[in-house]
mmCIF file of C-alpha atoms and ligand atoms in Angstrom:
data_model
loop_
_atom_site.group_PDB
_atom_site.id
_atom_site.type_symbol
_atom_site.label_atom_id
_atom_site.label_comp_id
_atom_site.label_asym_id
_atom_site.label_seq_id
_atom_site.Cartn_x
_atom_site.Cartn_y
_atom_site.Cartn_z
ATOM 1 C CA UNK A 178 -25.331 2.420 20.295
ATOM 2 C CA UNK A 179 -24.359 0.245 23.105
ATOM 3 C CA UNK A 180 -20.617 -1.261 22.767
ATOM 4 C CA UNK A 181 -20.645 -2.424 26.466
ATOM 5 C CA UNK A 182 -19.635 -5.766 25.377
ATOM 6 C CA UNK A 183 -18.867 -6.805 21.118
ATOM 7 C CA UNK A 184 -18.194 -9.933 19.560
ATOM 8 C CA UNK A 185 -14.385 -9.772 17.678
ATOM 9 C CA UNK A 186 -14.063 -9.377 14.097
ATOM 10 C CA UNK A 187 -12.954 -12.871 13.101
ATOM 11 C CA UNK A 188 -12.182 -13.750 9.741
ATOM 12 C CA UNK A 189 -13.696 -16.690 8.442
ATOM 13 C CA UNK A 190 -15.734 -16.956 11.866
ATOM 14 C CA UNK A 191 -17.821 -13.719 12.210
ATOM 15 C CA UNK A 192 -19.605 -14.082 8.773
ATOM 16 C CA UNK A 193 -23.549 -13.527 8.637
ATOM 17 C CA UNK A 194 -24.693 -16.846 9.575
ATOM 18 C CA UNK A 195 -22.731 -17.101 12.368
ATOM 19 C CA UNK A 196 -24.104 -13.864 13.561
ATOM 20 C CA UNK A 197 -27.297 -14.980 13.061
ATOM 21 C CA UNK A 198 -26.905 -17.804 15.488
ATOM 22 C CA UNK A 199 -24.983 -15.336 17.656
ATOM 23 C CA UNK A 200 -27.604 -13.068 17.994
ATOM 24 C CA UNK A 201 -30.306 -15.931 18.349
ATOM 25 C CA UNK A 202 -28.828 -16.169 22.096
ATOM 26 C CA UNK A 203 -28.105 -12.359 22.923
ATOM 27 C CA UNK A 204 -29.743 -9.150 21.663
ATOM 28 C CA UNK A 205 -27.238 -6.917 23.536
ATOM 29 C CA UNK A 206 -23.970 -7.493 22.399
ATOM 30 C CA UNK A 207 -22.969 -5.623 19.440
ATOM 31 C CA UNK A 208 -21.494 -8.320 16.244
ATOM 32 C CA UNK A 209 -18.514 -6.992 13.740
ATOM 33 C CA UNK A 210 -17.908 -8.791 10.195
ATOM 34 C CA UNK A 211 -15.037 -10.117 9.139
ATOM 35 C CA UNK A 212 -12.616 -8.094 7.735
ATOM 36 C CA UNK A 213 -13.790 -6.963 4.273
ATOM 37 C CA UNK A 214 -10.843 -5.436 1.904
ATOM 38 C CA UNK A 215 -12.441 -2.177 0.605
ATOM 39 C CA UNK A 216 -11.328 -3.877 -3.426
ATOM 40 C CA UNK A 217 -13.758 -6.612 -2.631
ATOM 41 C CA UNK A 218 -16.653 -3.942 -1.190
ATOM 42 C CA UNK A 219 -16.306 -1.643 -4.447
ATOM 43 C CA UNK A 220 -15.590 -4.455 -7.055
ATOM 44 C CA UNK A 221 -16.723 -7.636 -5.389
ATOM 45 C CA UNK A 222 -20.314 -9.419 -5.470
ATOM 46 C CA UNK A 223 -21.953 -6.672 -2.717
ATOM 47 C CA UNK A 224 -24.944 -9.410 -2.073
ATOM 48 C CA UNK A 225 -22.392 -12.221 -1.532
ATOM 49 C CA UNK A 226 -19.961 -9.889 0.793
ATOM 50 C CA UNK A 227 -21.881 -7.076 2.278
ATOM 51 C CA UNK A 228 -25.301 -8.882 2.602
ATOM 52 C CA UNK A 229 -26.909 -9.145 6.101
ATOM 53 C CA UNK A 230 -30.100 -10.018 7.784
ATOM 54 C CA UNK A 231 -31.793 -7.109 9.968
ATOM 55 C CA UNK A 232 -31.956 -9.388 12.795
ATOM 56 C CA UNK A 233 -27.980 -9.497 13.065
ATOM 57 C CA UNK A 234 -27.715 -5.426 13.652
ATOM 58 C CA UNK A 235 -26.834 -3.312 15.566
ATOM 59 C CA UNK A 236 -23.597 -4.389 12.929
ATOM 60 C CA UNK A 237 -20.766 -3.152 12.136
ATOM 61 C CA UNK A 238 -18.831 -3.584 8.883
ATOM 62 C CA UNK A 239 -14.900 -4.058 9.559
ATOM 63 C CA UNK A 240 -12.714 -2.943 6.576
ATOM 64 C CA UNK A 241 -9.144 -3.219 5.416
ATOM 65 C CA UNK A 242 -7.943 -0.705 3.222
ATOM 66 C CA UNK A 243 -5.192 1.880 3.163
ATOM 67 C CA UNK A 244 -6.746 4.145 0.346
ATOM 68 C CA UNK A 245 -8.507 7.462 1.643
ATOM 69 C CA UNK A 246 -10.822 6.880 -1.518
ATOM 70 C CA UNK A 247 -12.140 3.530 -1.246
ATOM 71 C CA UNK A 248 -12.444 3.837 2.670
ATOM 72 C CA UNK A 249 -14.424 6.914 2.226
ATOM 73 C CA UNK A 250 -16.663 5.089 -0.722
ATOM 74 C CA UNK A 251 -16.793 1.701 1.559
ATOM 75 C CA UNK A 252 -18.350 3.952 4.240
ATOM 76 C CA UNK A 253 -20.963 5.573 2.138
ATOM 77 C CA UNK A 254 -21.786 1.837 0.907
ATOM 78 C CA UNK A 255 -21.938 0.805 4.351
ATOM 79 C CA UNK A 256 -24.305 3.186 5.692
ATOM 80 C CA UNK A 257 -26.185 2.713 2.836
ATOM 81 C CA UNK A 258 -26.864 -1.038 3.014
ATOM 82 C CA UNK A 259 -27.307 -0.190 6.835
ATOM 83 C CA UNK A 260 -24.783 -1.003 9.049
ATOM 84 C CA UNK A 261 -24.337 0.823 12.166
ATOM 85 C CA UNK A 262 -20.708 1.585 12.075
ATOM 86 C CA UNK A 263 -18.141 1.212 9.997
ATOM 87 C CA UNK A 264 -14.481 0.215 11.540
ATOM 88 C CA UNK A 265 -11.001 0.588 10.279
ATOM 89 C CA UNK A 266 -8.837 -2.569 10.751
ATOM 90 C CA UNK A 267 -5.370 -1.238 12.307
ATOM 91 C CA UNK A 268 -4.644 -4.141 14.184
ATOM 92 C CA UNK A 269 -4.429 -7.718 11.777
ATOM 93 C CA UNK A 270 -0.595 -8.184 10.909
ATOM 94 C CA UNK A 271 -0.842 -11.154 8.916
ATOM 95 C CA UNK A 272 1.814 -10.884 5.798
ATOM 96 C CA UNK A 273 -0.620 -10.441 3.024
ATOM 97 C CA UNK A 274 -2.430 -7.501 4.669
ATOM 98 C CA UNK A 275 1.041 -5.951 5.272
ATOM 99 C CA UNK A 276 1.570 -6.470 1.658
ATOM 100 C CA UNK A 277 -1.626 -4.527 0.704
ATOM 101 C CA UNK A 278 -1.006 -1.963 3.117
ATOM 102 C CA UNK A 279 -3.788 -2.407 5.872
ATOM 103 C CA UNK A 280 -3.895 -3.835 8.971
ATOM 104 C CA UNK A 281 -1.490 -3.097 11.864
ATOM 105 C CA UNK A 282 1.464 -1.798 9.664
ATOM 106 C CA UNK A 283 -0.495 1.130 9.663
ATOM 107 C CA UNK A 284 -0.026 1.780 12.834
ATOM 108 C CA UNK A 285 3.539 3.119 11.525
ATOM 109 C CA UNK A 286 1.464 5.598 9.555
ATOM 110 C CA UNK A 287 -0.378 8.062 11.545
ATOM 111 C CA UNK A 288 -0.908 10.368 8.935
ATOM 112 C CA UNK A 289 -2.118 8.555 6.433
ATOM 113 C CA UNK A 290 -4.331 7.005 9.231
ATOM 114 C CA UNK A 291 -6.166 10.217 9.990
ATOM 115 C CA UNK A 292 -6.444 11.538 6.673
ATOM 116 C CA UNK A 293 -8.195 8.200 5.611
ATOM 117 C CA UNK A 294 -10.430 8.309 9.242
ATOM 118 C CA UNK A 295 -11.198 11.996 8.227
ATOM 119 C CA UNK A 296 -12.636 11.344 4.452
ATOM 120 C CA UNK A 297 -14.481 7.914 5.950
ATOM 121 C CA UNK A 298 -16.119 10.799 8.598
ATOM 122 C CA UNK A 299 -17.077 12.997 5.471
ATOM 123 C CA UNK A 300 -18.774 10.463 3.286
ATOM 124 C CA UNK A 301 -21.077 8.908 6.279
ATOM 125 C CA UNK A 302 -23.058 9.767 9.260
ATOM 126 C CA UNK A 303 -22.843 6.197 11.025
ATOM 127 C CA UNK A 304 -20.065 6.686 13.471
ATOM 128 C CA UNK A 305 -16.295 5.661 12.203
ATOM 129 C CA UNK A 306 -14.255 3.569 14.978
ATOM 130 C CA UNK A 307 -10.922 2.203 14.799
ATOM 131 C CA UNK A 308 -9.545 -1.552 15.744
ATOM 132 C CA UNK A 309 -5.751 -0.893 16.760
ATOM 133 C CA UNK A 310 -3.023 -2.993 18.683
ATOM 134 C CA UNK A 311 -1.153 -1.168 22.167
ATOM 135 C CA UNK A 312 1.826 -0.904 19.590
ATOM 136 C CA UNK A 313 4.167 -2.773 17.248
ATOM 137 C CA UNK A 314 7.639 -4.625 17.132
ATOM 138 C CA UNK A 315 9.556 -2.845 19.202
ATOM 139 C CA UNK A 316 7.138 -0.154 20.124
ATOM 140 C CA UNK A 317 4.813 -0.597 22.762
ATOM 141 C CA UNK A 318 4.838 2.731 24.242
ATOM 142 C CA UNK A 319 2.034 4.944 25.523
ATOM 143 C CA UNK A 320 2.662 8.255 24.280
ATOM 144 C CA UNK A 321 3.273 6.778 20.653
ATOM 145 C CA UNK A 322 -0.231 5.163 21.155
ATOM 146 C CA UNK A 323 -1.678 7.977 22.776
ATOM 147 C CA UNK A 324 -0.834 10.151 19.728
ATOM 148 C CA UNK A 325 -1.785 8.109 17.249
ATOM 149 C CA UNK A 326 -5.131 7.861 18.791
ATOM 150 C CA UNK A 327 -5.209 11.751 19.105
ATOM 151 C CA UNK A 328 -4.304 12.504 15.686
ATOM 152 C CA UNK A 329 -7.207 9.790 15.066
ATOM 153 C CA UNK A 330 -9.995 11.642 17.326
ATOM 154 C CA UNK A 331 -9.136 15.211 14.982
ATOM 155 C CA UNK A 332 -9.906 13.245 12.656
ATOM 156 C CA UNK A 333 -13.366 12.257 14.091
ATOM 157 C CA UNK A 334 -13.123 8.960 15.452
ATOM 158 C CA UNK A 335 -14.432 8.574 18.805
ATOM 159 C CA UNK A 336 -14.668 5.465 19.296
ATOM 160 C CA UNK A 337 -11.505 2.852 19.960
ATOM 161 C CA UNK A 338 -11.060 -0.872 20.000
ATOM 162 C CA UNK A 339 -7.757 -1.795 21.560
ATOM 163 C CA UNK A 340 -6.050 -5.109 21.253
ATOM 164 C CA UNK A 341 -4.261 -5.160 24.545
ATOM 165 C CA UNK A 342 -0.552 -6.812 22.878
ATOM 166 C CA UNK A 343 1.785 -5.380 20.520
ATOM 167 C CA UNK A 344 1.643 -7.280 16.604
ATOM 168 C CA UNK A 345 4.899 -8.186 15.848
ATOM 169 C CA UNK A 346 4.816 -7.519 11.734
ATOM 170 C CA UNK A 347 8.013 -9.869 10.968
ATOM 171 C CA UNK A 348 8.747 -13.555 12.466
ATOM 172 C CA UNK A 349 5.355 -14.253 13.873
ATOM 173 C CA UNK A 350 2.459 -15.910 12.036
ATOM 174 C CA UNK A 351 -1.294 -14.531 12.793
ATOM 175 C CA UNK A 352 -2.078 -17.098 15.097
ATOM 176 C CA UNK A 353 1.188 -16.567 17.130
ATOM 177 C CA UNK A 354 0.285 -12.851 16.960
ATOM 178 C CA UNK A 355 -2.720 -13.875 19.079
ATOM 179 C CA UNK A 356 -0.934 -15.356 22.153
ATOM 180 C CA UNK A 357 3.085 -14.569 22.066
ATOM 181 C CA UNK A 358 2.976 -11.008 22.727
ATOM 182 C CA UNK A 359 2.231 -10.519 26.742
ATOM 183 C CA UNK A 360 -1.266 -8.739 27.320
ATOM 184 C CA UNK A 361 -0.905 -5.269 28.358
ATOM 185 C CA UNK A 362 -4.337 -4.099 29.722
ATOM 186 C CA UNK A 363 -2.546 -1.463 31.897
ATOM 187 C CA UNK A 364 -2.148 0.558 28.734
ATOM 188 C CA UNK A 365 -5.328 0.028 27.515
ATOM 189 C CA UNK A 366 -6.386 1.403 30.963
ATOM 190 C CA UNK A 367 -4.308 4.756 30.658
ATOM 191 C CA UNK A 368 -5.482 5.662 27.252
ATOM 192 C CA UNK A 369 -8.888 5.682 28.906
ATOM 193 C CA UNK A 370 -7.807 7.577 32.273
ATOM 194 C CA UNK A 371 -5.750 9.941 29.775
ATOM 195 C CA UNK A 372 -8.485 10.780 27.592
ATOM 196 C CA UNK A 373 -11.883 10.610 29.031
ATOM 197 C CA UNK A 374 -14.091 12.050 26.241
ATOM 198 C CA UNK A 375 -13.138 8.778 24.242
ATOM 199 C CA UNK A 376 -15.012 5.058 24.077
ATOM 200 C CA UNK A 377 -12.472 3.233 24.840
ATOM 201 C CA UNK A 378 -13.024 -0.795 24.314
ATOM 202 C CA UNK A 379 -10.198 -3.247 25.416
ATOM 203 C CA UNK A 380 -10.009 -6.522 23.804
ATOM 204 C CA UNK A 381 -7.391 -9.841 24.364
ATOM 205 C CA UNK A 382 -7.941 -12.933 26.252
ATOM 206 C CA UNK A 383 -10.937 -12.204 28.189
ATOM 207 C CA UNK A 384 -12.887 -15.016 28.845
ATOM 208 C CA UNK A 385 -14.608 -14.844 32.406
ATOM 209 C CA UNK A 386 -17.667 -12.674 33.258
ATOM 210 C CA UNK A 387 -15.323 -11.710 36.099
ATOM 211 C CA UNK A 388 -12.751 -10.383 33.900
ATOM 212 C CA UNK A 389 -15.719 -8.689 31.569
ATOM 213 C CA UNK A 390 -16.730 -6.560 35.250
ATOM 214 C CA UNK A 391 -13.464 -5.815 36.393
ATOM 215 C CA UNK A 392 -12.398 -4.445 32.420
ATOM 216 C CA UNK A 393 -15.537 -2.497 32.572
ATOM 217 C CA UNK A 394 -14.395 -0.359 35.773
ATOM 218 C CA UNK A 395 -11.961 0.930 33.532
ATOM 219 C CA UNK A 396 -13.012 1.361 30.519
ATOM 220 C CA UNK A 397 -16.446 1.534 28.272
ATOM 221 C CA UNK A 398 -16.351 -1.863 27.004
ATOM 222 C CA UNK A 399 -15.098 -5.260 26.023
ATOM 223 C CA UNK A 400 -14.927 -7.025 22.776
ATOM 224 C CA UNK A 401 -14.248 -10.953 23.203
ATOM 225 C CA UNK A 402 -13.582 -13.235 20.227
ATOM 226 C CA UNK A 403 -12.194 -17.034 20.386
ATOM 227 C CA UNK A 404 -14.399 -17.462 24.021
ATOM 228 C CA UNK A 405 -17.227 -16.575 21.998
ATOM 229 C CA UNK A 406 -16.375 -18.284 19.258
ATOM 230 C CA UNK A 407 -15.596 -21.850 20.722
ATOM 231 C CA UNK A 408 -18.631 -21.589 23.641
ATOM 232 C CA UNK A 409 -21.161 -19.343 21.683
ATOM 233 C CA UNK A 410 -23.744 -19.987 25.136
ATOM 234 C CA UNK A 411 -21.481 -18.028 27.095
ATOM 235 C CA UNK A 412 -23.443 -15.413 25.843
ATOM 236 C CA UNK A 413 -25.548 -16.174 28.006
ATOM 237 C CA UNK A 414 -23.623 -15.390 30.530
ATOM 238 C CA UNK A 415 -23.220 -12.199 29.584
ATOM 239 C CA UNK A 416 -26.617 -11.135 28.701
ATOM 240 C CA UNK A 417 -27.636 -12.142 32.589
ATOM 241 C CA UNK A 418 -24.793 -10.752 34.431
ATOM 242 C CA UNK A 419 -23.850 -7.752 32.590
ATOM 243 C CA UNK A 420 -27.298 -6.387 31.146
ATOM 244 C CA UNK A 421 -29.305 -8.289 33.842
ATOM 245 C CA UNK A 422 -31.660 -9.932 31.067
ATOM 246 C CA UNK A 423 -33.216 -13.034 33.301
ATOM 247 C CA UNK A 424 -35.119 -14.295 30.297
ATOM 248 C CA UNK A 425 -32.254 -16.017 27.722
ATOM 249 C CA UNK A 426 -33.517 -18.669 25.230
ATOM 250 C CA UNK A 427 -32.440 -22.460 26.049
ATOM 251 C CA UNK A 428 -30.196 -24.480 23.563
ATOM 252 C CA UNK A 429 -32.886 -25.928 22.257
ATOM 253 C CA UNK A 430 -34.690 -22.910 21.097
ATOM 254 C CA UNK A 431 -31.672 -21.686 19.492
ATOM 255 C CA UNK A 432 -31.420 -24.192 17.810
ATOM 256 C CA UNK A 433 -34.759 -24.538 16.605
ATOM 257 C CA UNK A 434 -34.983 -21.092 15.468
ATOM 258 C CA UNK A 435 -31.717 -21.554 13.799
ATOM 259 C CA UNK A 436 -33.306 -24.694 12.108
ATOM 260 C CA UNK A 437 -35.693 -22.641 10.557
ATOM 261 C CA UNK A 438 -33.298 -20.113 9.224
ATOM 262 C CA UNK A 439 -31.401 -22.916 7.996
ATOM 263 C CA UNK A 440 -34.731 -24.252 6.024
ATOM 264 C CA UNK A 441 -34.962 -20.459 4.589
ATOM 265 C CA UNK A 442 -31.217 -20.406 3.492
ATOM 266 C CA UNK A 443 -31.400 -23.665 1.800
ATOM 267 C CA UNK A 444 -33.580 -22.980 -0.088
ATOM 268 C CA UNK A 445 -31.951 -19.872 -1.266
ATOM 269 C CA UNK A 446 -28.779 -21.736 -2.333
ATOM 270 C CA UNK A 447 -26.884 -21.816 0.588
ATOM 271 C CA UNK A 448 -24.902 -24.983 1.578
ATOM 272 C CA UNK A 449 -25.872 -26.121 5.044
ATOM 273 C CA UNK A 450 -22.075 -26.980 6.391
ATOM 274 C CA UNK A 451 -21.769 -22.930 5.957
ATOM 275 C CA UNK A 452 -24.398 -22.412 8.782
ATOM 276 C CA UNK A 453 -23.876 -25.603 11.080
ATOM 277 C CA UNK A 454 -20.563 -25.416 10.700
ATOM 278 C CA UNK A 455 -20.669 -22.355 13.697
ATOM 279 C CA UNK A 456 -22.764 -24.333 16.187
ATOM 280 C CA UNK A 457 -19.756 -27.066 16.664
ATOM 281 C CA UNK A 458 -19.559 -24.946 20.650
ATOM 282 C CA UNK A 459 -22.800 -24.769 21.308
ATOM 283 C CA UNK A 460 -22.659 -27.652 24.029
ATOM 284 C CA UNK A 461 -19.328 -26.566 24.907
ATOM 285 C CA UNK A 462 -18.781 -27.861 28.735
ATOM 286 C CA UNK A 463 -22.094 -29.976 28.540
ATOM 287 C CA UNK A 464 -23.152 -33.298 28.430
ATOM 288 C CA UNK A 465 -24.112 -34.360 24.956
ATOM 289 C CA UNK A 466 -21.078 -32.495 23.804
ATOM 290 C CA UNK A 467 -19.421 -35.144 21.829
ATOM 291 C CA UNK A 468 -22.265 -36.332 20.282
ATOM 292 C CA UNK A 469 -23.611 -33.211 19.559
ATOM 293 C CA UNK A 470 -19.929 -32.669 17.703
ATOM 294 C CA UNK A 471 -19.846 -36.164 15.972
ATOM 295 C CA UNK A 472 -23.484 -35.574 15.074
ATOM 296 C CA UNK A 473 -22.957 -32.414 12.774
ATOM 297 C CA UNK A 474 -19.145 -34.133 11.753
ATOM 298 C CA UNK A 475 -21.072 -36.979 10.417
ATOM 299 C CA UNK A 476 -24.349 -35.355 8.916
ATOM 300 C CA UNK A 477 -23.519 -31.490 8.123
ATOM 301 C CA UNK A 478 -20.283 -30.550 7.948
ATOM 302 C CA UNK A 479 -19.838 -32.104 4.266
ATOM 303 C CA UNK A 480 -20.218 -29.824 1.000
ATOM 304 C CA UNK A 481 -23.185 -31.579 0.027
ATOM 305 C CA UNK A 482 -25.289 -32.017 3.300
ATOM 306 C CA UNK A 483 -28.798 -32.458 3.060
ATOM 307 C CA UNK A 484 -31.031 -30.437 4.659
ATOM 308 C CA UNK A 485 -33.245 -33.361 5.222
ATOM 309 C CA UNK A 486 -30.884 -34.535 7.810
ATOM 310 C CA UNK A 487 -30.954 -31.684 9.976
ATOM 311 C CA UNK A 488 -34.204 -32.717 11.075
ATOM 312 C CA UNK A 489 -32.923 -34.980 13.008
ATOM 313 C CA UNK A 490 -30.734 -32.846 15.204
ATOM 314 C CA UNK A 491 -33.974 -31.941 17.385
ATOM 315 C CA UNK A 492 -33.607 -35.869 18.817
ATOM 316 C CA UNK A 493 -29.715 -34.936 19.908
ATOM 317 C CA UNK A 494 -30.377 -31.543 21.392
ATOM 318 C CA UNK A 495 -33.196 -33.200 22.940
ATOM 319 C CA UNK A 496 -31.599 -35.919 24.488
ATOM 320 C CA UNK A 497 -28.877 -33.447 25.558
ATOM 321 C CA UNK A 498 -31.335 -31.026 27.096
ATOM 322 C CA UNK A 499 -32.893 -33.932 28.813
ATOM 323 C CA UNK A 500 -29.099 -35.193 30.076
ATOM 324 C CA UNK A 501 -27.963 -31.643 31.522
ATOM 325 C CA UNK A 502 -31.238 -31.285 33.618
ATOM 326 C CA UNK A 503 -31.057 -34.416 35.198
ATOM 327 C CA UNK A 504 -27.413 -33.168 36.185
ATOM 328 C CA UNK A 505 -28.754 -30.186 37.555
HETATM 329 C C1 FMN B 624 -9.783 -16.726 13.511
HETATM 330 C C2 FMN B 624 -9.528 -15.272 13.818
HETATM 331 C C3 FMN B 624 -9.758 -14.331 12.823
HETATM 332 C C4 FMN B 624 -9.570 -12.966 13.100
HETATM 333 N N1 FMN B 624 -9.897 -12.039 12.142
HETATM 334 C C5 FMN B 624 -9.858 -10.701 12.450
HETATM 335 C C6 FMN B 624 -10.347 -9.730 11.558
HETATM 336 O O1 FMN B 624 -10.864 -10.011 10.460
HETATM 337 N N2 FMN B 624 -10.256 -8.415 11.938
HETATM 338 C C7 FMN B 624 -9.725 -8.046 13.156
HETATM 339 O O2 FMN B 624 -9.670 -6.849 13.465
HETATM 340 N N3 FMN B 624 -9.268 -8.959 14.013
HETATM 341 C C8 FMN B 624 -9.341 -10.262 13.704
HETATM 342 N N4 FMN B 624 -8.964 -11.186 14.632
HETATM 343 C C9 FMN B 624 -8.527 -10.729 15.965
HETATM 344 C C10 FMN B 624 -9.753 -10.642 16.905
HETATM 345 O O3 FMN B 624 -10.670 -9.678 16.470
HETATM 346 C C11 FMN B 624 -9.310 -10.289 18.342
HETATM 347 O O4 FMN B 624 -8.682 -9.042 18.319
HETATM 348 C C12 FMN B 624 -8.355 -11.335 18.909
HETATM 349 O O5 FMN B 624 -8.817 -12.641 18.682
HETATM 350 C C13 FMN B 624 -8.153 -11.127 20.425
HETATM 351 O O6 FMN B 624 -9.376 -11.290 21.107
HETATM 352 P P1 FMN B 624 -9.721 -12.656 21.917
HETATM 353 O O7 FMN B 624 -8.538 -12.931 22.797
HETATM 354 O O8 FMN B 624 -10.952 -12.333 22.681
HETATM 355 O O9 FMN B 624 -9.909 -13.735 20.884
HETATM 356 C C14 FMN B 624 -9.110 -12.549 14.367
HETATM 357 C C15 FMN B 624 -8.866 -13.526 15.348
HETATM 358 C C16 FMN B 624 -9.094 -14.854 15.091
HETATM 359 C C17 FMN B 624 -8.868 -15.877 16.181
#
């Protein structure tokens, strides 16, 4: 499985119709759900929660949890219903994940850590990774990460995902927890140089295909969220300059395929803002931007949209397509 470059876990971003789309423009990167708390996987609606299309893998399922038993029983589900990998969330420190016990908090925790990674290892065969933070409050220090992660590997994880900033667990809200704490990627790096039988990925505020090359001299690969998120076409980008695909779909055909999916999801009862509601960056930096923006605002982003209207959105991306050439 190829983790050269991943889309972030994103809650209430990363769900399966925006990986759809995402994986409309590139077939290389690999996508991540949203965190799913392993109460919701065991008890929840499975179809609702768990559901994917086959298009959207290779896939991994993210999960919260803090319980060796569910984790392991998540994972079995998981590989079951076919993702590719199943990934332990050590790095979210919002408040009410602290209060359930997953998340970065349990990155105070190494124990219980590895004796959850180890029954997760026992119950499946798709490979078990781990989503961590450099460190927490006042601990950002490499041999405290660098055991943790060993105690992790013993426990047959192989495969690490490391937000390059501390979480500070008290006095910062999520978002905060996103840009306060400085980026360490020197860390990030060492872990790698210290351990070289690891897949180390580094993830936090990389944004430029520059950045992307210059990461992947040191270490196996980069995961990128809000860039992606807010300017889905940079991947793009990516699929040209990193795996040297020349052939990448145009706007347009995105969204026409994406049209069609939406036609197929309608019908099945889902609501079209839930879909179109992901494409708002799709024009991000281009002409036709705005009106690309105010056209789904206006027509798709309420709870009732009709699907009739979305026929007209081929006239806008047209027009737009048409605008950006004569630019070029
Ligand atoms: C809206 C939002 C939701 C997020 N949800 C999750 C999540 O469910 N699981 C997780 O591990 N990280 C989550 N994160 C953190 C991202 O996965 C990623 O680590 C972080 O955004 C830093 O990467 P970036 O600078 O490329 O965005 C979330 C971030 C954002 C912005």
């Amino acid at each position: 499985m190829k983790r050269t470059v991943s889309v972030a876990p994103m809650m209430d971003c990363t769900d399966r119709h925006d990986r759809f789309f995402l994986r409309l423009i590139s077939k290389n990167v690999m996508l991540y759900s949203e965190m799913i708390a392993t109460k919701s996987a065991i008890h929840g609606n499975k179809k609702k929660i768990l559901a994917f299309s086959p298009e959207e893998k290779p896939l991994a399922l993210q999960v919260g949890g803090s319980d060796k038993k569910e984790l392991s029983e998540v994972a079995k589900i998981a590989e079951d219903i076919g993702y590719d990998e199943i990934n332990i969330n050590l790095g979210c420190p919002s408040k009410k994940v602290q209060k359930n016990k997953f998340g970065a908090c349990l990155m105070k925790e190494p124990d219980l850590v590895s004796e959850c990674i180890s029954e997760m290892v026992n119950s499946c065969k798709i490979p078990v990774t781990a989503k961590t933070r450099i460190g927490f409050d006042d601990t950002e220090d490499f041999d405290y990460l660098n055991k943790f992660i060993l105690k992790m590997k013993k426990a047959g994880c192989k495969t690490f995902i490391i937000h390059a900033r501390k979480a500070i667990l008290k006095g910062l809200s999520p978002k905060q927890n996103l840009n306060i704490p400085k980026l360490n990627y020197e860390m990030v790096y060492k872990i790698k140089e210290k351990n070289q039988d690891l897949e180390i990925v580094i993830n936090g505020g990389i944004s430029k295909i520059e950045e992307i090359k210059s990461h992947l001299k040191k270490c196996n690969g980069v995961m990128i969220g809000r860039t992606i998120y807010q300017n889905p076409y940079f991947l793009v980008d990516i699929e040209r300059e990193i795996f040297n695909v020349q052939n990448h779909p145009t706007r347009e055909e995105v969204a026409e395929k994406l049209l069609q999916y939406l036609e197929k999801e309608v019908k099945l009862g889902t609501k079209v803002n839930h879909i179109m509601r992901h494409t708002v960056g799709l024009y991000h930096g281009q002409i036709g931007s705005k009106n690309w923006k105010r056209y789904l605002s206006d027509n798709m982003m309420a709870r009732d949209s009709d699907f009739q209207k979305a026929k007209h959105i081929m006239t806008i991306v047209q027009n737009n397509e048409k605008a950006n050439k004569i630019i070029a």
